[in-house]
Amino acid sequence: MSVNKPRSSNTRKKAEEDSVPTNQLAIDWKKAFNSPKSTFAWGMFFIILAILLEASFASYVFTGLTDQSVVDGLGQLSIRDAGKQTRNVLGVLGASLSHIFVFRWFGLGAVLIPILAFVAGWKIAFKREILPLTRTTKEVIFFTLWISTLMGYLILMSNTENTLSFLAGGMGYSLNVFLFDWLKWGSIIPIIFALFLFAVYFYDARELYEAWQEKQRDDPADSETPDTNGVATETASPATPTPQAPFHSILDETYDDEVAPDLVEDQEENDSEKKVIEKVEEQPEEQPTESSPATVEEEFMDPPVLQKPLPKKAEGELELELDHNPIRPVTTEVEREDPHDSILREFGQYDPTLDLPQYQFPHIDLLNDVVDDKEKVTQEELEGNKVKIVETLGSYGINISKIKAAIGPTVTLYEIIPEAGVRISKIKNLEGDIALSLAALGIRIIAPMPGRGTIGIEVPNKNRETVFIHSVLSNERFQKSTYDLPVILGKTISNEIHIADLAKMPHLLMAGATGQGKSVGLNVILASLIYKKHPAELKFVLVDPKKVELTLFNKLERHFLAKLPGSEEAIITDTKKVIFTLNSLCIEMDNRYDLLKEAAVRNLKEYNAKFAQRRLSPEKGHRFLPYIVLVIDELADLMMTAGKEVETPIARLAQLARAVGIHLVVATQRPSVKVITGLIKANFPARLSFRVTSSIDSRTILDAGGAEQLVGQGDMLLSINSEVIRLQCPFIDTREIEEVCDFIGSQRGYSEAYALPEYEGEDGAEGKDEINTDDFDALLPEAARLIVTHQQGSTSLIQRKMKLGYNRAGRIMDQLELIGVVGPFTGSKARDVMFHDLNGLEEHLKNMGIG
């Protein structure tokens, strides 16, 4: 049996000695951290951090849209390259922090956050407060959230979410979208009420008001009080007070308390209405007494008579009383009817389709009703792929607990659930090994699948199914669609038809290498709109630099197409006419905004509804406004030949044209950053990519990889709101397009195509053909090639490389501006170069007659 003995004193002493170094070490660290030098250093750190953050956030307000593409592409750009492109005063770090705090979170309210760091740093460094830290913290938190919410409301109400949504931040904008669904414009009420509650509880507004009232009563300086006539009346001196009758407010007393006693006695003795009226007539002649001040007498004598119900009187008595009644009885005369209501009742709602009452929509029989008889994925192929995937992953030590397959028209999606403890990145790194074991053209791994909790592996089918346009346009979902601009984009992996509303996208950016289905996709979009919309409701502006892709739609000129006045062809192919057309669309956009402003509406749908209700007069310039869809088949060619002249109007339309019903569908072969600039990309939230040549191109168009792994022939990825969906584009052949266009073109149409506003061009734009090239410097073509090669429009570059003097180099630069190779002088900055490659420059010099 063991007995617990008390520890000896030597044991306790040894334990205490062992504990001393640990305690001493902790105390030393605490002293080191709390030393005056350390606290001063930490305080200065927070002060400097606050100043840098404030400068970064303020800079983001002006440079955020430009830096956004750089921040999104940090994964594929080196820090050096990103730093050269970043415009934020704090560089890449400032742009990234501002993108998080301003764009993603708090918008303009984020500029208050550095104030809190500055106040805290000042208190730590100098041991005194410039502002109360606790109070400032509460104020900064509230007003950061409140300003973000208020900016979200203002941006949502002004329809500038495409350009100014970053001022509200993700939090403010999302909250206002939620409130707007519940309250519409009334969502400002909870925002203002929140400010009211904060003022009441935080600043104690009632206590401040009572203190102000107390001060007004106790302040001896107030020796004069104005009477009702605006004349100051002197009060008695405090040293010799005189008795005064108490002042009664009409808010505190009833009417009977305010009536003079003699009036009450007369009313009790005689209820005759004649005596009441006589007393009212005598009242203004009474003189004010000391016990009844004139201010109260004159202000409250008339209302008592008004508040009592008027009994029926003789005609003369009623007229006598009305002479002294400041409120006249409301007449029962019937108001005049609204002229708009009479027009609406007589003619009914305005129907724009009555301009072509005999128009017939193209029927579905014009399309090939083809059934794909190819055998789809067999059970053997399905089971074989499953076994190979499991074996390949198992050879790397990755065990699968469950696997299932979903067969699509182009690929089969295998969803796997790995056992616990398996890292997702390890599976993603085996993409090439899985493709090798399956002998597949290219696979795509989705890890993890959004909202599924699984990992997806897309494997191309050996026998692909062709999705024909007839099968999707005849689908019930499309036929019953209520979208404003419904377009069919393809079939999903689960064989469901994917229908999108172009009016809500609001613009679509397409990319894909040659022969991957990009032009077919454009034709499918056009066919979808033609099958659902009447010519009075929709117009197309078709730009085809290749001159052969969209020519079949020329037959729709008098129905669906829009063009410049005086243009011979409705399909725009010439670069100069493209520039004029884009600027004309900008003028159309501005004109439409003027009409919406006069009509007091926010978008095209509300405007047309109001016009249909006969609420807008055509005599004031109002008219029914159709949707306009601008389709550009090859943007890269336009950017090479015209550069900034094309980029600027496209960016303007992408930013502002959504609310007035102008939408863009822009396609290009290679989505490089020179073609899809940051300004254009920022305003195209919906992007669609067919197969591209490299992962860099995929990231440029989709901000994610995977498009380089597609199998071609209509296989595509659609990115909307950061969600990527794999689709198979329907197929429509040339004969089907001809049949549809011939059917519509043979019907009675408008007298001419929809006329866009005239655009004359800038001053001197028409006079380039009259430039006398004989006076140009002989080295002008060589200097132009030098400028385009280096993409730097500076006179010093011409001096150094061509070994010329400053005067001659300056003359050459002026001549380059005259022929449109470089932009105008911009101070210390280099001039803009209008051409991105030598091919476009050589064609331009040839047109100008310069060798």
PDB file of C-alpha atoms in Angstrom, residues 42-43 45-51 53-54 57 101 106 109-125 128-144 202:
ATOM      1  CA  TRP A  42       3.848  50.718 -34.103  1.00  0.00           C
ATOM      2  CA  GLY A  43       1.950  53.993 -33.971  1.00  0.00           C
ATOM      3  CA  PHE A  45       3.376  52.205 -38.779  1.00  0.00           C
ATOM      4  CA  PHE A  46      -0.413  52.580 -38.510  1.00  0.00           C
ATOM      5  CA  ILE A  47      -0.245  56.278 -39.447  1.00  0.00           C
ATOM      6  CA  ILE A  48       1.833  55.582 -42.573  1.00  0.00           C
ATOM      7  CA  LEU A  49      -0.407  52.626 -43.437  1.00  0.00           C
ATOM      8  CA  ALA A  50      -3.490  54.849 -43.145  1.00  0.00           C
ATOM      9  CA  ILE A  51      -1.988  57.491 -45.450  1.00  0.00           C
ATOM     10  CA  LEU A  53      -4.380  53.187 -47.960  1.00  0.00           C
ATOM     11  CA  GLU A  54      -6.213  56.509 -48.271  1.00  0.00           C
ATOM     12  CA  PHE A  57      -8.435  54.059 -52.298  1.00  0.00           C
ATOM     13  CA  PHE A 101     -12.079  47.019 -50.183  1.00  0.00           C
ATOM     14  CA  PHE A 106     -17.605  48.853 -49.444  1.00  0.00           C
ATOM     15  CA  GLY A 109     -17.353  54.151 -48.120  1.00  0.00           C
ATOM     16  CA  ALA A 110     -13.971  52.401 -47.920  1.00  0.00           C
ATOM     17  CA  VAL A 111     -12.179  55.773 -47.881  1.00  0.00           C
ATOM     18  CA  LEU A 112     -13.278  56.141 -44.218  1.00  0.00           C
ATOM     19  CA  ILE A 113     -11.464  52.992 -43.066  1.00  0.00           C
ATOM     20  CA  PRO A 114      -7.927  54.514 -43.115  1.00  0.00           C
ATOM     21  CA  ILE A 115      -9.174  57.279 -40.791  1.00  0.00           C
ATOM     22  CA  LEU A 116      -9.625  54.670 -38.072  1.00  0.00           C
ATOM     23  CA  ALA A 117      -6.068  53.382 -38.556  1.00  0.00           C
ATOM     24  CA  PHE A 118      -4.741  56.957 -38.446  1.00  0.00           C
ATOM     25  CA  VAL A 119      -6.559  57.792 -35.185  1.00  0.00           C
ATOM     26  CA  ALA A 120      -5.404  54.541 -33.559  1.00  0.00           C
ATOM     27  CA  GLY A 121      -1.814  55.059 -34.715  1.00  0.00           C
ATOM     28  CA  TRP A 122      -1.792  58.619 -33.381  1.00  0.00           C
ATOM     29  CA  LYS A 123      -3.005  57.436 -29.971  1.00  0.00           C
ATOM     30  CA  ILE A 124      -0.382  54.665 -29.830  1.00  0.00           C
ATOM     31  CA  ALA A 125       2.497  56.886 -30.953  1.00  0.00           C
ATOM     32  CA  ARG A 128      -3.159  61.282 -26.837  1.00  0.00           C
ATOM     33  CA  GLU A 129      -6.281  61.208 -28.960  1.00  0.00           C
ATOM     34  CA  ILE A 130      -7.009  63.587 -31.807  1.00  0.00           C
ATOM     35  CA  LEU A 131     -10.482  61.996 -31.888  1.00  0.00           C
ATOM     36  CA  PRO A 132     -12.155  59.641 -29.395  1.00  0.00           C
ATOM     37  CA  LEU A 133     -11.104  56.179 -30.618  1.00  0.00           C
ATOM     38  CA  THR A 134     -14.215  54.288 -29.464  1.00  0.00           C
ATOM     39  CA  ARG A 135     -16.598  56.880 -30.852  1.00  0.00           C
ATOM     40  CA  THR A 136     -14.659  57.141 -34.124  1.00  0.00           C
ATOM     41  CA  THR A 137     -14.692  53.350 -34.516  1.00  0.00           C
ATOM     42  CA  LYS A 138     -18.497  53.254 -34.275  1.00  0.00           C
ATOM     43  CA  GLU A 139     -18.863  56.183 -36.677  1.00  0.00           C
ATOM     44  CA  VAL A 140     -16.474  54.702 -39.247  1.00  0.00           C
ATOM     45  CA  ILE A 141     -18.188  51.300 -39.174  1.00  0.00           C
ATOM     46  CA  PHE A 142     -21.663  52.790 -39.566  1.00  0.00           C
ATOM     47  CA  PHE A 143     -20.879  55.384 -42.223  1.00  0.00           C
ATOM     48  CA  THR A 144     -18.738  52.950 -44.237  1.00  0.00           C
ATOM     49  CA  PHE A 202     -25.612  57.497 -30.976  1.00  0.00           C
TER      50      PHE A 202
END
